[in-house]
PDB file of C-alpha atoms in Angstrom:
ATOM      1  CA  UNK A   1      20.213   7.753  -0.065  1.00 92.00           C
ATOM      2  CA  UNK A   2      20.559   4.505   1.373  1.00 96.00           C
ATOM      3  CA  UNK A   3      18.356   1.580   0.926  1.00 96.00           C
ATOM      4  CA  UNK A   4      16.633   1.759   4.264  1.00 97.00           C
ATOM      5  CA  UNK A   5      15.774   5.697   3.297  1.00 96.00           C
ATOM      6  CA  UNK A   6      14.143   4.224  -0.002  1.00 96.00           C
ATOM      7  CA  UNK A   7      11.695   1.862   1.831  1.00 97.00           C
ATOM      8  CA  UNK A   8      10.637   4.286   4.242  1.00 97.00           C
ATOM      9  CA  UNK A   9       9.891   6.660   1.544  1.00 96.00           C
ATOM     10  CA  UNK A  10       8.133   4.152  -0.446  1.00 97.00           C
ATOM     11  CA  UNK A  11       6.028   3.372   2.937  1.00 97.00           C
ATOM     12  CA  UNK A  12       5.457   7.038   2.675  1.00 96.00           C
ATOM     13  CA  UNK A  13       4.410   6.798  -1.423  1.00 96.00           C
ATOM     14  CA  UNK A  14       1.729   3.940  -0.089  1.00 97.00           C
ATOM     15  CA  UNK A  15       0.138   5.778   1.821  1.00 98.00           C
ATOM     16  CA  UNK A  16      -0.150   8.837  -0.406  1.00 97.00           C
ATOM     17  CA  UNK A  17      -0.774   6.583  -3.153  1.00 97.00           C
ATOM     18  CA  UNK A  18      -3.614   5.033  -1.848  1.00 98.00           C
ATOM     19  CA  UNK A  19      -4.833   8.473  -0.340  1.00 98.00           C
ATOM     20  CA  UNK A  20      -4.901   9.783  -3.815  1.00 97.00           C
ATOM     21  CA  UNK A  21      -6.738   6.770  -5.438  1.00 98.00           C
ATOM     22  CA  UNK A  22      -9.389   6.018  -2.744  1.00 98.00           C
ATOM     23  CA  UNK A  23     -10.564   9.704  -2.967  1.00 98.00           C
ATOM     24  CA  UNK A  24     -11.460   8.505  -6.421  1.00 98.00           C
ATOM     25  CA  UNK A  25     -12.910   5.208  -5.314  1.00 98.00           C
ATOM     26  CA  UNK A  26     -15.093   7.528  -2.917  1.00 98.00           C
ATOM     27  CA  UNK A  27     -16.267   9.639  -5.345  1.00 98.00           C
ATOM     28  CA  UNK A  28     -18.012   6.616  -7.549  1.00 98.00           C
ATOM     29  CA  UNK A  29     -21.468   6.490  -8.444  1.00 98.00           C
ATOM     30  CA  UNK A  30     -23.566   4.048  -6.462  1.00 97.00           C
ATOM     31  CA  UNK A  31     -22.748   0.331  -8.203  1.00 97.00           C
ATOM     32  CA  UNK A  32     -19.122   1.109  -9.455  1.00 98.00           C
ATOM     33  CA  UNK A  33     -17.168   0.343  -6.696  1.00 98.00           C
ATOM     34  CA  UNK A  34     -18.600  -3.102  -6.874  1.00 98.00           C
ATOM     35  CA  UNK A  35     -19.651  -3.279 -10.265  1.00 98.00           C
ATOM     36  CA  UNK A  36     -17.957  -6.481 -12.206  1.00 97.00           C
ATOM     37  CA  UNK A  37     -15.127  -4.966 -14.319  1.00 96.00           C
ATOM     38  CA  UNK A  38     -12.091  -7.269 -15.728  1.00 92.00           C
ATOM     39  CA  UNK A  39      -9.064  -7.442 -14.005  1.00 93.00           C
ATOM     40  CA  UNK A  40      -7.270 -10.128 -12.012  1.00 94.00           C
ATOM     41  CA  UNK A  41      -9.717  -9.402  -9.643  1.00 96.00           C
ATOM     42  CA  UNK A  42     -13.255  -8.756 -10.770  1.00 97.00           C
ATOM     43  CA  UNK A  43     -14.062  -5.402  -9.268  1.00 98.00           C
ATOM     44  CA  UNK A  44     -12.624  -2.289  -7.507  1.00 98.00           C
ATOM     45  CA  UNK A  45     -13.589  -4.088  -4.417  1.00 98.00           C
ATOM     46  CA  UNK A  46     -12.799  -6.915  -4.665  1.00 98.00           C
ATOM     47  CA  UNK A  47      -8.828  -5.639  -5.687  1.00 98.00           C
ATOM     48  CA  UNK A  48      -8.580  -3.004  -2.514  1.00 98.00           C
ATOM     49  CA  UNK A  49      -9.925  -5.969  -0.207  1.00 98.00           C
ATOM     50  CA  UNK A  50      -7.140  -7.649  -1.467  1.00 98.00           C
ATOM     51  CA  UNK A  51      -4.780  -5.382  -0.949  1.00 98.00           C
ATOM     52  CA  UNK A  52      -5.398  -4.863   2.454  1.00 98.00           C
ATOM     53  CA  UNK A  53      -5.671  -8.637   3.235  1.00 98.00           C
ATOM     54  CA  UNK A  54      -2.313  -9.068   1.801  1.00 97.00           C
ATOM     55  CA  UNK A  55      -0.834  -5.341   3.670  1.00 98.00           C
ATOM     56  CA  UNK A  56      -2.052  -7.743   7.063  1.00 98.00           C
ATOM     57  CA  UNK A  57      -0.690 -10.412   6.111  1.00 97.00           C
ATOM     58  CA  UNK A  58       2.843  -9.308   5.946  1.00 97.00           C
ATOM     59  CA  UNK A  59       2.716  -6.749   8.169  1.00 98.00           C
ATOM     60  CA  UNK A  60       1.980  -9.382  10.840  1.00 97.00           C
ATOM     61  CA  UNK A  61       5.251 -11.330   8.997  1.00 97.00           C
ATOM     62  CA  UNK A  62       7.265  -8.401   9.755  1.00 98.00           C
ATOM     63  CA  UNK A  63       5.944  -7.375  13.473  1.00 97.00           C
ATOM     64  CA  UNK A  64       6.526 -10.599  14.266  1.00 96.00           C
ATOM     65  CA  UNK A  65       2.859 -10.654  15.524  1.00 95.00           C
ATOM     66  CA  UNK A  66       1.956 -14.542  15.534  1.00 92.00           C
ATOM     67  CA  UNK A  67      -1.387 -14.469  13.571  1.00 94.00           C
ATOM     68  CA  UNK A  68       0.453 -15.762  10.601  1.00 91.00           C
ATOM     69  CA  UNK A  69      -1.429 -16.681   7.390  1.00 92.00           C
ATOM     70  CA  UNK A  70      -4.986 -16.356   9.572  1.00 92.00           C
ATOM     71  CA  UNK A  71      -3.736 -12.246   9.107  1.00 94.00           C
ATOM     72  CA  UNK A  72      -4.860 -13.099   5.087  1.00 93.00           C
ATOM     73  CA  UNK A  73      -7.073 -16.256   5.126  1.00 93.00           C
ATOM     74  CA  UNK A  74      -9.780 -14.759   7.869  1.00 95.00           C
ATOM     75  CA  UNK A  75      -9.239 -11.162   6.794  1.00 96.00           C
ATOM     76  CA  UNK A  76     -13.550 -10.574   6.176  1.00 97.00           C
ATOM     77  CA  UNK A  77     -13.493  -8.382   2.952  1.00 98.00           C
ATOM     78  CA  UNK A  78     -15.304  -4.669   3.866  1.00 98.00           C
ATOM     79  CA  UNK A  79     -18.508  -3.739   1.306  1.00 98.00           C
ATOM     80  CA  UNK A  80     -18.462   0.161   1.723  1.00 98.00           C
ATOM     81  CA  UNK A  81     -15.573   1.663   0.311  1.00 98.00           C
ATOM     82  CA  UNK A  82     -15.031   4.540   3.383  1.00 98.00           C
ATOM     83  CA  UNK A  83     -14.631   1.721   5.970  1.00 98.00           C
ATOM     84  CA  UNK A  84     -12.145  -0.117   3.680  1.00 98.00           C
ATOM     85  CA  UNK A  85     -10.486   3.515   2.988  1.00 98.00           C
ATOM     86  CA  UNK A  86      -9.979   3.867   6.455  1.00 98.00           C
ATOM     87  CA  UNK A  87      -8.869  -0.118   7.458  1.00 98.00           C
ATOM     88  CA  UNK A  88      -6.056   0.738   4.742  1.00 98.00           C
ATOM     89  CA  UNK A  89      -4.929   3.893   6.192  1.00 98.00           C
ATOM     90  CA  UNK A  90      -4.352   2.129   9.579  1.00 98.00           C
ATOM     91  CA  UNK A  91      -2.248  -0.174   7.254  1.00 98.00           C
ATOM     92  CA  UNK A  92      -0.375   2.359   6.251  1.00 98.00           C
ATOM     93  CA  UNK A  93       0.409   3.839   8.642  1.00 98.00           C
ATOM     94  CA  UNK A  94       1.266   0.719  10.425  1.00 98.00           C
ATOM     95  CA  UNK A  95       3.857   0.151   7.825  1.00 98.00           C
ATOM     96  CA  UNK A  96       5.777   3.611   7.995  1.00 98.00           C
ATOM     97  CA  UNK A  97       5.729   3.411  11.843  1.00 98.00           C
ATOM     98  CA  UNK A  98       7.151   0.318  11.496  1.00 98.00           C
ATOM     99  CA  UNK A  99       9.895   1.077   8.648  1.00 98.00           C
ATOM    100  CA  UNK A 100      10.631   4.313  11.057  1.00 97.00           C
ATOM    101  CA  UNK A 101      11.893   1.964  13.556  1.00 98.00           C
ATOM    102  CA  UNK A 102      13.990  -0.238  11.653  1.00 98.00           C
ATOM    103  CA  UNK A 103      17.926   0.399  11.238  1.00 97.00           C
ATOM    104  CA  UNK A 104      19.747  -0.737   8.098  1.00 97.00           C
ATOM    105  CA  UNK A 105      21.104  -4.281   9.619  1.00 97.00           C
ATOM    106  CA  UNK A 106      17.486  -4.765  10.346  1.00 98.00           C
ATOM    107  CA  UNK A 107      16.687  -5.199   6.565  1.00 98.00           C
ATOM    108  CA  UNK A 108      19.104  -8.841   6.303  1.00 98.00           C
ATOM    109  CA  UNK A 109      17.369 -10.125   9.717  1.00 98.00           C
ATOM    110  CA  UNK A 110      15.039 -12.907   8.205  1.00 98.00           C
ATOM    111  CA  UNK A 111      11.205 -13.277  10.170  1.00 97.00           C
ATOM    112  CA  UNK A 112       9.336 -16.498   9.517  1.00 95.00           C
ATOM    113  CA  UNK A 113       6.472 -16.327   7.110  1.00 95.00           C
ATOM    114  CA  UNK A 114       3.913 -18.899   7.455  1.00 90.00           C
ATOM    115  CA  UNK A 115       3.344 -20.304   4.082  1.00 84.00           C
ATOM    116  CA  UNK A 116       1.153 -23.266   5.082  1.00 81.00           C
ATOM    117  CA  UNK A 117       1.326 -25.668   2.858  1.00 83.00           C
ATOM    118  CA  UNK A 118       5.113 -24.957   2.363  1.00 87.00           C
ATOM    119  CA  UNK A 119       5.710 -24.176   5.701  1.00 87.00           C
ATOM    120  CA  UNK A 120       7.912 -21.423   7.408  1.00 89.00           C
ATOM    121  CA  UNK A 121       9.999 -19.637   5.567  1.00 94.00           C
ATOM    122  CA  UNK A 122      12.239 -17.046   6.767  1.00 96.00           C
ATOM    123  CA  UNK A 123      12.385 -14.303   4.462  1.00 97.00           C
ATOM    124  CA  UNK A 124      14.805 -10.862   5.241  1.00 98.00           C
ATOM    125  CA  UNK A 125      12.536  -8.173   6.171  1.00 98.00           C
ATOM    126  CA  UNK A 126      14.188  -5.979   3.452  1.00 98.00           C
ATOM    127  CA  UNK A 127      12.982  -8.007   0.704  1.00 98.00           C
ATOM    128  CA  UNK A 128       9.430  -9.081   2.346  1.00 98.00           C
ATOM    129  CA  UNK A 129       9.136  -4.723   2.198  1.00 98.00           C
ATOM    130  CA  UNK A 130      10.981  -4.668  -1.522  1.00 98.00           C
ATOM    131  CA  UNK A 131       7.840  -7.304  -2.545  1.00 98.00           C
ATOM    132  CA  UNK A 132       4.887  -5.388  -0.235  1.00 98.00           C
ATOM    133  CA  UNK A 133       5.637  -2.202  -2.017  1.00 98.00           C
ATOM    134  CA  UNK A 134       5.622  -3.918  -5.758  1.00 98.00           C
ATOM    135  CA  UNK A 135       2.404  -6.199  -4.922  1.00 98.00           C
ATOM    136  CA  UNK A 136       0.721  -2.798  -4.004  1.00 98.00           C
ATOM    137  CA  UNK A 137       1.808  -1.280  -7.037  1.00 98.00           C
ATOM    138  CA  UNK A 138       0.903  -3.769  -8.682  1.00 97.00           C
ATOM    139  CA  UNK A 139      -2.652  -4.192  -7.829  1.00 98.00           C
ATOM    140  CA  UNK A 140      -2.872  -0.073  -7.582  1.00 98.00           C
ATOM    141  CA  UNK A 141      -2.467  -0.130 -11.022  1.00 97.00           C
ATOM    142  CA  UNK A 142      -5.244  -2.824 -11.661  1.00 97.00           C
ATOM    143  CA  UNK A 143      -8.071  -0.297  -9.865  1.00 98.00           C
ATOM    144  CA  UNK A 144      -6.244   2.484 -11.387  1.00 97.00           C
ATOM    145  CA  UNK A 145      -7.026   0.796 -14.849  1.00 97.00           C
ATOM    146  CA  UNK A 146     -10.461  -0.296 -13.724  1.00 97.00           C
ATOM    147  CA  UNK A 147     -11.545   3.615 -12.830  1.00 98.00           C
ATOM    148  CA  UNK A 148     -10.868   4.367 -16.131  1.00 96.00           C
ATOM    149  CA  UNK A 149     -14.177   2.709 -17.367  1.00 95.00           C
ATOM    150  CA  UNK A 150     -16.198   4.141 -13.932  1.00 97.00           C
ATOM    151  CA  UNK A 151     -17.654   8.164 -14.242  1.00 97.00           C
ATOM    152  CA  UNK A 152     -14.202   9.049 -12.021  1.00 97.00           C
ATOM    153  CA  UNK A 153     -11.019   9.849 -13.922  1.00 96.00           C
ATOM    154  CA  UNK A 154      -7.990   7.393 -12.407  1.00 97.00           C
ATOM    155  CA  UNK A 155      -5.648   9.758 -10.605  1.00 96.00           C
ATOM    156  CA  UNK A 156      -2.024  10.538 -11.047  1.00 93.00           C
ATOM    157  CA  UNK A 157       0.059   8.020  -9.042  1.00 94.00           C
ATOM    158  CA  UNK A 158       3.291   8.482  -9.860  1.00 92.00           C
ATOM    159  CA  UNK A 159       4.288  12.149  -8.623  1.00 89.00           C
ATOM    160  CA  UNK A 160       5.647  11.312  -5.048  1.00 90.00           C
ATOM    161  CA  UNK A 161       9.543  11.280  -5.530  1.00 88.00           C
ATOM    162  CA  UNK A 162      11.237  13.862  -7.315  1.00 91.00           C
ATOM    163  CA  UNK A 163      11.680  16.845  -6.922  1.00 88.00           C
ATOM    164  CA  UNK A 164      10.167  18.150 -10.045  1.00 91.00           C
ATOM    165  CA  UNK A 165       6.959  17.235  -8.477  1.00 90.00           C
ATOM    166  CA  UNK A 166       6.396  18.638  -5.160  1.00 88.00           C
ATOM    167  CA  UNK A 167       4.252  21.048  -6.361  1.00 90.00           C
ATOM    168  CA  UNK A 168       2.263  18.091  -7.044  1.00 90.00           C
ATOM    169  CA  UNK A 169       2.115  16.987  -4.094  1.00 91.00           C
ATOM    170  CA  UNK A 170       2.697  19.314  -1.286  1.00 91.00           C
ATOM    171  CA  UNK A 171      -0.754  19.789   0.016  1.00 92.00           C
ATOM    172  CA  UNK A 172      -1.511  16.292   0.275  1.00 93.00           C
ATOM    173  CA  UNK A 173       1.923  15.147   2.239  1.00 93.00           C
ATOM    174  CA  UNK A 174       1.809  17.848   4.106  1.00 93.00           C
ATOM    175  CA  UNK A 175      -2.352  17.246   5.114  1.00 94.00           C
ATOM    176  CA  UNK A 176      -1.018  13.089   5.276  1.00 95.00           C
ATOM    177  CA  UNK A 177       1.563  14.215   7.689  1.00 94.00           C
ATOM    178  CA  UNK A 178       4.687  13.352   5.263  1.00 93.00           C
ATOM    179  CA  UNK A 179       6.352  16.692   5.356  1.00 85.00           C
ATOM    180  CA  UNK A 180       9.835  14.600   5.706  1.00 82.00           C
ATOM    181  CA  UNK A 181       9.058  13.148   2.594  1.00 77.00           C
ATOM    182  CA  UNK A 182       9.573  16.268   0.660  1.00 68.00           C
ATOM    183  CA  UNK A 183      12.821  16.535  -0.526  1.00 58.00           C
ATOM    184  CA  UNK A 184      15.194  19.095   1.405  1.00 40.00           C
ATOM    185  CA  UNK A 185      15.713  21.046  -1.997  1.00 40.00           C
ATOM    186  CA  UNK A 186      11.939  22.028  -1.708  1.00 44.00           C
TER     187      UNK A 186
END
């Protein structure tokens, strides 16, 4: 597998990933999803908002769209959890459509991120995807944790690459439209 195979899979494990943990988030009682909880960020809310001002953020880095750090700083945060469910969907898919297009020498061409304060950096697109798939991880893991004290049980998150689990997962990749993401052993 090379390296530009990985990425587009993991593009394909965010989306599933947050497929799998929003249908939890969506099946809260009225007051959880907002409900004050500790974490870096102090709700389930509050942490998915962030996630998808941050998915924006770089995603506009890597299109090369021009909004720059306005994609983050004038994201407005959503209150109902379906319209945020959907908002990071069209993220997602965003990002696989745009890792389907890139070829490996694409992943050492550096775009200019707007860092404001510091200025613009150029960053290789292969590492400004390496750090968008471990910041989403990252704060996955956070609401993950945080469901654990809400009447929802946190889902599995990790079956998505091997092929021990594709039982697992078939269903869902195949209803997400991931079929290529199944391994060819399946």
């Amino acid at each position: 597998m090379t390296l530009l195979d990985h990425l587009r899979r993991m593009a394909g494990n965010n989306l599933w990933s947050n497929d799998r943990l929003y249908r939890a988030v969506l099946a809260l009682k009225p007051g959880e999803f907002e409900a004050e909880r500790t974490s870096f960020f102090p709700s389930i809310k509050a942490t998915l908002n962030h996630i998808l001002a941050v998915d924006h953020l770089y995603l506009d880095f890597l299109e090369e769209g021009g909004v720059g750090a306005a994609a983050h700083d004038d994201f407005v945060p959503f209150d109902e959890p379906q319209a945020l469910f959907a908002a990071q969907v069209a993220a997602d898919r965003r990002l696989i459509a745009f890792c389907d297009g890139l070829s490996e020498a694409d992943l050492d061409r550096r775009v200019i991120t707007d860092r404001l304060e510091d200025g613009m950096i150029p960053e290789k697109i292969g590492d400004i995807l390496a750090h968008v798939f471990l910041h989403d991880i990252h704060h996955r893991g956070q609401v993950h944790a945080m469901l654990s004290g809400t009447s929802v049980a946190p889902p599995q998150l990790d079956e998505f690459l091997l092929d021990y689990d594709i039982k697992l997962r078939k269903a869902e990749v195949e209803r997400l439209g991931l079929d290529d993401q199944i391994n060819a052993t399946s």
